[in-house]
PDB file of C-alpha atoms in Angstrom:
ATOM      1  CA  UNK A   1    -100.807 -92.435  69.551  1.00 44.00           C
ATOM      2  CA  UNK A   2    -103.659 -91.803  72.003  1.00 44.00           C
ATOM      3  CA  UNK A   3    -105.664 -94.786  73.167  1.00 46.00           C
ATOM      4  CA  UNK A   4    -108.813 -93.067  71.948  1.00 44.00           C
ATOM      5  CA  UNK A   5    -107.412 -92.718  68.445  1.00 44.00           C
ATOM      6  CA  UNK A   6    -106.424 -96.389  68.190  1.00 43.00           C
ATOM      7  CA  UNK A   7    -108.822 -98.456  66.093  1.00 40.00           C
ATOM      8  CA  UNK A   8    -110.896-101.178  67.654  1.00 39.00           C
ATOM      9  CA  UNK A   9    -109.079-104.440  66.779  1.00 38.00           C
ATOM     10  CA  UNK A  10    -112.447-105.990  65.924  1.00 37.00           C
ATOM     11  CA  UNK A  11    -113.211-103.238  63.419  1.00 38.00           C
ATOM     12  CA  UNK A  12    -109.849-102.763  61.712  1.00 38.00           C
ATOM     13  CA  UNK A  13    -111.358-102.723  58.258  1.00 40.00           C
ATOM     14  CA  UNK A  14    -113.314 -99.538  58.962  1.00 38.00           C
ATOM     15  CA  UNK A  15    -110.156 -97.528  58.147  1.00 39.00           C
ATOM     16  CA  UNK A  16    -109.957 -98.701  54.559  1.00 41.00           C
ATOM     17  CA  UNK A  17    -111.102 -95.321  53.228  1.00 40.00           C
ATOM     18  CA  UNK A  18    -107.794 -93.913  54.501  1.00 44.00           C
ATOM     19  CA  UNK A  19    -105.556 -96.780  53.403  1.00 53.00           C
ATOM     20  CA  UNK A  20    -107.317 -98.727  50.613  1.00 69.00           C
ATOM     21  CA  UNK A  21    -105.773-102.063  49.727  1.00 78.00           C
ATOM     22  CA  UNK A  22    -104.791-102.510  46.096  1.00 86.00           C
ATOM     23  CA  UNK A  23    -105.653-106.040  45.015  1.00 88.00           C
ATOM     24  CA  UNK A  24    -105.487-107.546  41.529  1.00 89.00           C
ATOM     25  CA  UNK A  25    -108.279-110.045  40.836  1.00 88.00           C
ATOM     26  CA  UNK A  26    -107.521-112.085  37.712  1.00 88.00           C
ATOM     27  CA  UNK A  27    -109.787-114.697  36.180  1.00 83.00           C
ATOM     28  CA  UNK A  28    -113.046-115.284  34.287  1.00 82.00           C
ATOM     29  CA  UNK A  29    -116.323-114.107  35.784  1.00 78.00           C
ATOM     30  CA  UNK A  30    -117.666-116.889  38.012  1.00 78.00           C
ATOM     31  CA  UNK A  31    -119.735-117.358  41.132  1.00 78.00           C
ATOM     32  CA  UNK A  32    -116.584-117.799  43.178  1.00 76.00           C
ATOM     33  CA  UNK A  33    -115.063-114.597  41.819  1.00 79.00           C
ATOM     34  CA  UNK A  34    -118.269-112.619  42.335  1.00 83.00           C
ATOM     35  CA  UNK A  35    -118.395-113.756  45.960  1.00 82.00           C
ATOM     36  CA  UNK A  36    -114.746-112.848  46.442  1.00 82.00           C
ATOM     37  CA  UNK A  37    -115.192-109.469  44.790  1.00 84.00           C
ATOM     38  CA  UNK A  38    -118.028-108.670  47.197  1.00 83.00           C
ATOM     39  CA  UNK A  39    -115.941-109.712  50.232  1.00 80.00           C
ATOM     40  CA  UNK A  40    -112.858-107.724  49.203  1.00 81.00           C
ATOM     41  CA  UNK A  41    -114.958-104.658  48.416  1.00 81.00           C
ATOM     42  CA  UNK A  42    -116.526-104.899  51.873  1.00 78.00           C
ATOM     43  CA  UNK A  43    -112.994-104.834  53.291  1.00 73.00           C
ATOM     44  CA  UNK A  44    -112.474-101.519  51.478  1.00 74.00           C
ATOM     45  CA  UNK A  45    -110.088-102.835  48.820  1.00 80.00           C
ATOM     46  CA  UNK A  46    -109.490-101.103  45.514  1.00 84.00           C
ATOM     47  CA  UNK A  47    -109.865-103.920  42.987  1.00 88.00           C
ATOM     48  CA  UNK A  48    -108.236-104.283  39.587  1.00 91.00           C
ATOM     49  CA  UNK A  49    -110.326-106.918  37.786  1.00 89.00           C
ATOM     50  CA  UNK A  50    -108.781-108.497  34.678  1.00 89.00           C
ATOM     51  CA  UNK A  51    -109.331-111.657  32.649  1.00 85.00           C
ATOM     52  CA  UNK A  52    -106.439-111.474  30.151  1.00 86.00           C
ATOM     53  CA  UNK A  53    -102.679-111.274  30.599  1.00 88.00           C
ATOM     54  CA  UNK A  54    -102.454-108.101  28.492  1.00 89.00           C
ATOM     55  CA  UNK A  55    -104.911-106.376  30.842  1.00 89.00           C
ATOM     56  CA  UNK A  56    -103.141-107.486  34.017  1.00 89.00           C
ATOM     57  CA  UNK A  57     -99.602-106.606  32.935  1.00 89.00           C
ATOM     58  CA  UNK A  58    -100.017-102.767  33.102  1.00 90.00           C
ATOM     59  CA  UNK A  59    -101.616-103.135  36.537  1.00 91.00           C
ATOM     60  CA  UNK A  60     -98.637-105.125  37.850  1.00 89.00           C
ATOM     61  CA  UNK A  61     -96.074-102.777  36.317  1.00 86.00           C
ATOM     62  CA  UNK A  62     -97.812 -99.556  37.356  1.00 85.00           C
ATOM     63  CA  UNK A  63     -98.957-100.268  40.920  1.00 86.00           C
ATOM     64  CA  UNK A  64     -97.554-101.400  44.264  1.00 84.00           C
ATOM     65  CA  UNK A  65    -100.118-104.102  44.976  1.00 87.00           C
ATOM     66  CA  UNK A  66    -101.028-105.395  48.425  1.00 82.00           C
ATOM     67  CA  UNK A  67    -102.341-108.675  47.044  1.00 85.00           C
ATOM     68  CA  UNK A  68    -103.002-110.712  43.905  1.00 88.00           C
ATOM     69  CA  UNK A  69    -105.761-113.289  43.427  1.00 87.00           C
ATOM     70  CA  UNK A  70    -105.404-115.682  40.483  1.00 86.00           C
ATOM     71  CA  UNK A  71    -107.983-118.141  39.179  1.00 83.00           C
ATOM     72  CA  UNK A  72    -105.953-121.199  38.226  1.00 79.00           C
ATOM     73  CA  UNK A  73    -108.473-122.000  35.504  1.00 77.00           C
ATOM     74  CA  UNK A  74    -107.881-118.672  33.766  1.00 78.00           C
ATOM     75  CA  UNK A  75    -105.602-118.530  30.719  1.00 77.00           C
ATOM     76  CA  UNK A  76    -102.017-117.444  31.403  1.00 82.00           C
ATOM     77  CA  UNK A  77    -102.390-117.770  35.196  1.00 81.00           C
ATOM     78  CA  UNK A  78     -99.021-119.478  35.532  1.00 79.00           C
ATOM     79  CA  UNK A  79     -97.396-116.869  33.304  1.00 85.00           C
ATOM     80  CA  UNK A  80     -98.957-114.075  35.339  1.00 86.00           C
ATOM     81  CA  UNK A  81     -97.768-115.625  38.617  1.00 83.00           C
ATOM     82  CA  UNK A  82     -94.211-115.617  37.291  1.00 82.00           C
ATOM     83  CA  UNK A  83     -94.578-111.995  36.192  1.00 86.00           C
ATOM     84  CA  UNK A  84     -95.672-110.945  39.683  1.00 85.00           C
ATOM     85  CA  UNK A  85     -92.674-112.655  41.277  1.00 80.00           C
ATOM     86  CA  UNK A  86     -90.103-111.014  38.982  1.00 80.00           C
ATOM     87  CA  UNK A  87     -91.645-107.523  39.029  1.00 82.00           C
ATOM     88  CA  UNK A  88     -89.709-104.836  40.860  1.00 78.00           C
ATOM     89  CA  UNK A  89     -92.592-103.533  42.965  1.00 78.00           C
ATOM     90  CA  UNK A  90     -94.574-106.708  43.638  1.00 81.00           C
ATOM     91  CA  UNK A  91     -92.020-109.473  44.100  1.00 77.00           C
ATOM     92  CA  UNK A  92     -93.136-109.940  47.740  1.00 75.00           C
ATOM     93  CA  UNK A  93     -96.832-109.299  47.226  1.00 80.00           C
ATOM     94  CA  UNK A  94     -99.295-111.710  48.809  1.00 80.00           C
ATOM     95  CA  UNK A  95    -100.584-114.121  46.151  1.00 83.00           C
ATOM     96  CA  UNK A  96    -103.666-116.307  46.542  1.00 83.00           C
ATOM     97  CA  UNK A  97    -104.588-118.874  43.900  1.00 83.00           C
ATOM     98  CA  UNK A  98    -108.148-120.164  43.523  1.00 79.00           C
ATOM     99  CA  UNK A  99    -108.034-123.789  42.482  1.00 74.00           C
ATOM    100  CA  UNK A 100    -106.736-127.220  43.384  1.00 67.00           C
ATOM    101  CA  UNK A 101    -102.993-127.288  43.909  1.00 62.00           C
ATOM    102  CA  UNK A 102    -101.382-129.533  41.282  1.00 60.00           C
ATOM    103  CA  UNK A 103     -98.604-131.996  41.932  1.00 56.00           C
ATOM    104  CA  UNK A 104     -95.320-130.383  42.904  1.00 53.00           C
ATOM    105  CA  UNK A 105     -93.443-131.819  39.938  1.00 47.00           C
ATOM    106  CA  UNK A 106     -95.753-129.819  37.652  1.00 51.00           C
ATOM    107  CA  UNK A 107     -94.710-126.517  39.264  1.00 54.00           C
ATOM    108  CA  UNK A 108     -91.495-124.568  39.190  1.00 52.00           C
ATOM    109  CA  UNK A 109     -90.807-124.054  42.885  1.00 50.00           C
ATOM    110  CA  UNK A 110     -88.986-120.750  42.517  1.00 47.00           C
ATOM    111  CA  UNK A 111     -92.099-119.089  41.069  1.00 52.00           C
ATOM    112  CA  UNK A 112     -94.700-120.565  43.384  1.00 56.00           C
ATOM    113  CA  UNK A 113     -93.107-120.306  46.807  1.00 55.00           C
ATOM    114  CA  UNK A 114     -95.113-118.321  49.395  1.00 56.00           C
ATOM    115  CA  UNK A 115     -98.309-118.599  47.382  1.00 69.00           C
ATOM    116  CA  UNK A 116    -101.514-119.812  49.011  1.00 71.00           C
ATOM    117  CA  UNK A 117    -103.852-122.279  47.307  1.00 73.00           C
ATOM    118  CA  UNK A 118    -107.559-122.048  48.166  1.00 75.00           C
ATOM    119  CA  UNK A 119    -110.747-123.712  46.969  1.00 75.00           C
ATOM    120  CA  UNK A 120    -113.348-121.143  48.041  1.00 77.00           C
ATOM    121  CA  UNK A 121    -113.649-117.361  48.055  1.00 75.00           C
ATOM    122  CA  UNK A 122    -114.255-117.270  51.820  1.00 77.00           C
ATOM    123  CA  UNK A 123    -110.870-118.919  52.429  1.00 79.00           C
ATOM    124  CA  UNK A 124    -109.170-116.278  50.274  1.00 80.00           C
ATOM    125  CA  UNK A 125    -110.957-113.515  52.197  1.00 76.00           C
ATOM    126  CA  UNK A 126    -109.786-114.880  55.551  1.00 78.00           C
ATOM    127  CA  UNK A 127    -106.259-115.220  54.179  1.00 77.00           C
ATOM    128  CA  UNK A 128    -106.080-111.547  53.192  1.00 77.00           C
ATOM    129  CA  UNK A 129    -107.801-110.373  56.355  1.00 73.00           C
ATOM    130  CA  UNK A 130    -105.206-112.077  58.551  1.00 71.00           C
ATOM    131  CA  UNK A 131    -102.129-111.262  56.487  1.00 70.00           C
ATOM    132  CA  UNK A 132    -103.033-107.629  55.791  1.00 71.00           C
ATOM    133  CA  UNK A 133    -103.930-106.964  59.418  1.00 67.00           C
ATOM    134  CA  UNK A 134    -100.279-106.391  60.311  1.00 62.00           C
ATOM    135  CA  UNK A 135     -99.813-103.948  57.439  1.00 62.00           C
ATOM    136  CA  UNK A 136    -102.859-102.000  58.537  1.00 62.00           C
ATOM    137  CA  UNK A 137    -101.485-101.500  62.043  1.00 58.00           C
ATOM    138  CA  UNK A 138     -98.223-100.163  60.592  1.00 55.00           C
ATOM    139  CA  UNK A 139    -100.042 -97.758  58.294  1.00 54.00           C
ATOM    140  CA  UNK A 140    -102.154 -96.435  61.147  1.00 51.00           C
ATOM    141  CA  UNK A 141     -99.043 -95.908  63.288  1.00 51.00           C
ATOM    142  CA  UNK A 142     -96.973 -94.278  60.536  1.00 46.00           C
ATOM    143  CA  UNK A 143     -99.401 -92.175  58.527  1.00 42.00           C
ATOM    144  CA  UNK A 144     -98.286 -91.651  54.942  1.00 40.00           C
ATOM    145  CA  UNK A 145     -97.838 -88.131  53.572  1.00 36.00           C
ATOM    146  CA  UNK A 146     -98.390 -88.261  49.822  1.00 34.00           C
ATOM    147  CA  UNK A 147     -96.759 -85.391  47.910  1.00 29.00           C
ATOM    148  CA  UNK A 148     -95.401 -86.702  44.575  1.00 29.00           C
ATOM    149  CA  UNK A 149     -92.375 -84.891  43.197  1.00 26.00           C
ATOM    150  CA  UNK A 150     -91.694 -82.761  46.271  1.00 26.00           C
ATOM    151  CA  UNK A 151     -90.167 -83.706  49.599  1.00 30.00           C
ATOM    152  CA  UNK A 152     -91.966 -82.159  52.570  1.00 30.00           C
ATOM    153  CA  UNK A 153     -91.203 -82.749  56.223  1.00 33.00           C
ATOM    154  CA  UNK A 154     -94.136 -82.531  58.613  1.00 32.00           C
ATOM    155  CA  UNK A 155     -94.382 -82.731  62.389  1.00 30.00           C
ATOM    156  CA  UNK A 156     -97.710 -84.003  63.714  1.00 32.00           C
ATOM    157  CA  UNK A 157     -98.465 -84.556  67.377  1.00 31.00           C
ATOM    158  CA  UNK A 158     -99.705 -88.069  68.101  1.00 33.00           C
ATOM    159  CA  UNK A 159     -99.920 -87.876  71.893  1.00 31.00           C
ATOM    160  CA  UNK A 160     -99.170 -85.559  74.780  1.00 31.00           C
ATOM    161  CA  UNK A 161     -95.576 -86.790  75.021  1.00 30.00           C
ATOM    162  CA  UNK A 162     -94.691 -87.784  71.475  1.00 31.00           C
ATOM    163  CA  UNK A 163     -94.638 -86.638  67.874  1.00 30.00           C
ATOM    164  CA  UNK A 164     -94.411 -88.392  64.549  1.00 31.00           C
ATOM    165  CA  UNK A 165     -92.270 -87.096  61.698  1.00 32.00           C
ATOM    166  CA  UNK A 166     -93.649 -87.881  58.259  1.00 34.00           C
ATOM    167  CA  UNK A 167     -91.474 -87.373  55.195  1.00 36.00           C
ATOM    168  CA  UNK A 168     -92.504 -88.627  51.779  1.00 34.00           C
ATOM    169  CA  UNK A 169     -90.870 -88.262  48.377  1.00 33.00           C
ATOM    170  CA  UNK A 170     -91.802 -89.417  44.939  1.00 29.00           C
ATOM    171  CA  UNK A 171     -91.239 -93.171  44.832  1.00 30.00           C
ATOM    172  CA  UNK A 172     -90.021 -93.451  48.416  1.00 33.00           C
ATOM    173  CA  UNK A 173     -91.565 -93.381  51.862  1.00 34.00           C
ATOM    174  CA  UNK A 174     -89.814 -92.130  54.997  1.00 37.00           C
ATOM    175  CA  UNK A 175     -91.276 -92.925  58.397  1.00 35.00           C
ATOM    176  CA  UNK A 176     -90.127 -91.843  61.827  1.00 35.00           C
ATOM    177  CA  UNK A 177     -91.280 -91.792  65.410  1.00 35.00           C
ATOM    178  CA  UNK A 178     -89.764 -89.634  68.122  1.00 36.00           C
ATOM    179  CA  UNK A 179     -90.722 -89.630  71.804  1.00 33.00           C
ATOM    180  CA  UNK A 180     -89.515 -86.081  72.498  1.00 37.00           C
ATOM    181  CA  UNK A 181     -91.527 -82.882  72.012  1.00 36.00           C
ATOM    182  CA  UNK A 182     -90.717 -80.955  68.797  1.00 39.00           C
ATOM    183  CA  UNK A 183     -88.009 -78.609  70.024  1.00 39.00           C
ATOM    184  CA  UNK A 184     -84.829 -77.327  68.427  1.00 34.00           C
ATOM    185  CA  UNK A 185     -82.153 -79.895  67.513  1.00 35.00           C
ATOM    186  CA  UNK A 186     -84.289 -82.976  68.045  1.00 34.00           C
ATOM    187  CA  UNK A 187     -82.761 -86.071  66.433  1.00 38.00           C
ATOM    188  CA  UNK A 188     -85.001 -88.715  64.928  1.00 37.00           C
ATOM    189  CA  UNK A 189     -84.352 -92.255  63.843  1.00 37.00           C
ATOM    190  CA  UNK A 190     -85.940 -92.873  60.464  1.00 38.00           C
ATOM    191  CA  UNK A 191     -86.969 -96.171  58.898  1.00 38.00           C
ATOM    192  CA  UNK A 192     -86.428 -96.164  55.137  1.00 38.00           C
ATOM    193  CA  UNK A 193     -88.302 -98.423  52.749  1.00 38.00           C
ATOM    194  CA  UNK A 194     -86.465 -98.393  49.458  1.00 35.00           C
ATOM    195  CA  UNK A 195     -88.406 -98.431  46.152  1.00 36.00           C
ATOM    196  CA  UNK A 196     -87.072-101.864  45.224  1.00 32.00           C
ATOM    197  CA  UNK A 197     -88.636-103.484  48.327  1.00 30.00           C
ATOM    198  CA  UNK A 198     -85.369-105.344  48.928  1.00 30.00           C
ATOM    199  CA  UNK A 199     -84.411-103.851  52.277  1.00 30.00           C
ATOM    200  CA  UNK A 200     -85.688-101.713  55.132  1.00 32.00           C
ATOM    201  CA  UNK A 201     -82.776 -99.695  56.492  1.00 32.00           C
ATOM    202  CA  UNK A 202     -82.824 -98.075  59.918  1.00 34.00           C
ATOM    203  CA  UNK A 203     -80.590 -95.336  61.228  1.00 34.00           C
ATOM    204  CA  UNK A 204     -81.103 -92.288  59.020  1.00 36.00           C
ATOM    205  CA  UNK A 205     -80.668 -89.307  61.336  1.00 35.00           C
ATOM    206  CA  UNK A 206     -82.434 -86.026  60.649  1.00 37.00           C
ATOM    207  CA  UNK A 207     -81.856 -83.017  62.902  1.00 35.00           C
ATOM    208  CA  UNK A 208     -84.386 -80.232  63.092  1.00 35.00           C
ATOM    209  CA  UNK A 209     -83.313 -76.577  62.981  1.00 34.00           C
ATOM    210  CA  UNK A 210     -85.300 -73.402  63.536  1.00 34.00           C
ATOM    211  CA  UNK A 211     -88.943 -72.870  62.729  1.00 36.00           C
ATOM    212  CA  UNK A 212     -89.405 -70.493  59.817  1.00 37.00           C
ATOM    213  CA  UNK A 213     -93.045 -71.122  58.897  1.00 35.00           C
ATOM    214  CA  UNK A 214     -94.855 -70.916  62.189  1.00 38.00           C
ATOM    215  CA  UNK A 215     -95.147 -73.669  64.768  1.00 38.00           C
ATOM    216  CA  UNK A 216     -93.752 -77.043  63.823  1.00 38.00           C
ATOM    217  CA  UNK A 217     -96.887 -78.886  64.903  1.00 37.00           C
ATOM    218  CA  UNK A 218    -100.119 -79.436  63.004  1.00 36.00           C
ATOM    219  CA  UNK A 219     -98.598 -80.034  59.609  1.00 35.00           C
ATOM    220  CA  UNK A 220     -96.349 -76.972  59.305  1.00 34.00           C
ATOM    221  CA  UNK A 221     -93.089 -77.477  57.338  1.00 34.00           C
ATOM    222  CA  UNK A 222     -89.762 -77.430  59.161  1.00 35.00           C
ATOM    223  CA  UNK A 223     -86.176 -77.379  57.942  1.00 34.00           C
ATOM    224  CA  UNK A 224     -83.666 -80.195  57.999  1.00 36.00           C
ATOM    225  CA  UNK A 225     -79.986 -79.755  58.762  1.00 32.00           C
ATOM    226  CA  UNK A 226     -78.431 -82.970  57.519  1.00 34.00           C
ATOM    227  CA  UNK A 227     -78.791 -86.634  56.752  1.00 37.00           C
ATOM    228  CA  UNK A 228     -76.536 -89.440  57.906  1.00 38.00           C
ATOM    229  CA  UNK A 229     -76.670 -93.044  56.722  1.00 36.00           C
ATOM    230  CA  UNK A 230     -75.905 -95.805  59.200  1.00 37.00           C
ATOM    231  CA  UNK A 231     -76.299 -99.233  57.637  1.00 38.00           C
ATOM    232  CA  UNK A 232     -74.431-102.497  58.000  1.00 35.00           C
ATOM    233  CA  UNK A 233     -75.178-103.288  54.375  1.00 47.00           C
ATOM    234  CA  UNK A 234     -73.021-100.763  52.520  1.00 52.00           C
ATOM    235  CA  UNK A 235     -74.041-102.009  49.076  1.00 54.00           C
ATOM    236  CA  UNK A 236     -77.698-101.198  49.692  1.00 49.00           C
ATOM    237  CA  UNK A 237     -76.760 -97.932  51.399  1.00 49.00           C
ATOM    238  CA  UNK A 238     -74.847 -96.809  48.292  1.00 57.00           C
ATOM    239  CA  UNK A 239     -77.722 -97.866  46.051  1.00 55.00           C
ATOM    240  CA  UNK A 240     -80.271 -95.920  48.061  1.00 49.00           C
ATOM    241  CA  UNK A 241     -77.994 -92.881  48.384  1.00 53.00           C
ATOM    242  CA  UNK A 242     -77.561 -92.787  44.608  1.00 57.00           C
ATOM    243  CA  UNK A 243     -81.321 -92.958  44.104  1.00 50.00           C
ATOM    244  CA  UNK A 244     -81.904 -90.031  46.475  1.00 49.00           C
ATOM    245  CA  UNK A 245     -79.156 -87.935  44.872  1.00 52.00           C
ATOM    246  CA  UNK A 246     -80.619 -88.404  41.405  1.00 52.00           C
ATOM    247  CA  UNK A 247     -84.320 -87.915  42.083  1.00 45.00           C
ATOM    248  CA  UNK A 248     -84.637 -86.055  45.356  1.00 44.00           C
ATOM    249  CA  UNK A 249     -81.771 -83.798  46.477  1.00 46.00           C
ATOM    250  CA  UNK A 250     -82.165 -81.102  43.802  1.00 45.00           C
ATOM    251  CA  UNK A 251     -85.882 -80.636  44.427  1.00 41.00           C
ATOM    252  CA  UNK A 252     -85.278 -80.582  48.159  1.00 41.00           C
ATOM    253  CA  UNK A 253     -82.525 -77.956  47.821  1.00 42.00           C
ATOM    254  CA  UNK A 254     -84.939 -75.708  45.926  1.00 38.00           C
ATOM    255  CA  UNK A 255     -87.640 -76.161  48.547  1.00 35.00           C
ATOM    256  CA  UNK A 256     -85.547 -75.515  51.656  1.00 36.00           C
ATOM    257  CA  UNK A 257     -85.074 -71.946  52.856  1.00 32.00           C
ATOM    258  CA  UNK A 258     -81.900 -70.628  54.441  1.00 34.00           C
ATOM    259  CA  UNK A 259     -79.218 -72.622  52.648  1.00 36.00           C
ATOM    260  CA  UNK A 260     -79.598 -75.878  54.546  1.00 37.00           C
ATOM    261  CA  UNK A 261     -79.990 -77.771  51.279  1.00 37.00           C
ATOM    262  CA  UNK A 262     -76.214 -77.594  50.886  1.00 38.00           C
ATOM    263  CA  UNK A 263     -75.793 -79.450  54.177  1.00 37.00           C
ATOM    264  CA  UNK A 264     -78.214 -82.092  52.962  1.00 37.00           C
ATOM    265  CA  UNK A 265     -76.329 -82.521  49.688  1.00 38.00           C
ATOM    266  CA  UNK A 266     -72.973 -82.835  51.496  1.00 40.00           C
ATOM    267  CA  UNK A 267     -74.426 -85.496  53.762  1.00 39.00           C
ATOM    268  CA  UNK A 268     -75.708 -87.463  50.781  1.00 39.00           C
ATOM    269  CA  UNK A 269     -72.259 -87.360  49.172  1.00 40.00           C
ATOM    270  CA  UNK A 270     -70.509 -88.399  52.399  1.00 38.00           C
TER     271      UNK A 270
END
């Protein structure tokens, strides 16, 4: 990435229009919540404001949240905190609780580990600003290509000597960075984030073949020859491979031109 294109570290939140944070704000309307809502909105967050458990549950089940703010005085706050921790998509989501932390013997430790307790809205804002800063840098480095239901591979030049390969599928994000120019038979190491947020596997190898839709740069599609899994955790590798075979390989075979989809399918079954 060029130095000119890197964001000023003192103005990181100016890029929120590209990568809006999804934050659930649960609790009754109060001065503290209004102040917090204003601060999070200024950071560019997309807020889901709820005051009942039945309203918050669809938000938790239907979104990959970047953060959750709970008012401990709200009804069902403890129940909602448990629901966040056992949800498939948000089990590791940042959770901030507005209120005075009760005695430890009143809490079930397995539900409330890694949760921050704060008394004021400004403390919650600083908490999210510091913790989400790291995620922002990753998102700016590996730009997401959103194309639900269809896998598309894109080459985009990020500097004079490097390119970034972006590959996104429905329910899964593939990210890669390669330091070589986009020429024939370039191998890339891909970082995979699985949809269960249980593991980030490294070592997926994708090899580029010929260009059949114009130049490979500037967002033009390219073909893939094969996929190879290299993971020390074979149980998670099998789980992820099964997910891709069921929801991804058939659509990708239809999209690819020139019969390379068969190579992809064989690699997935290997």
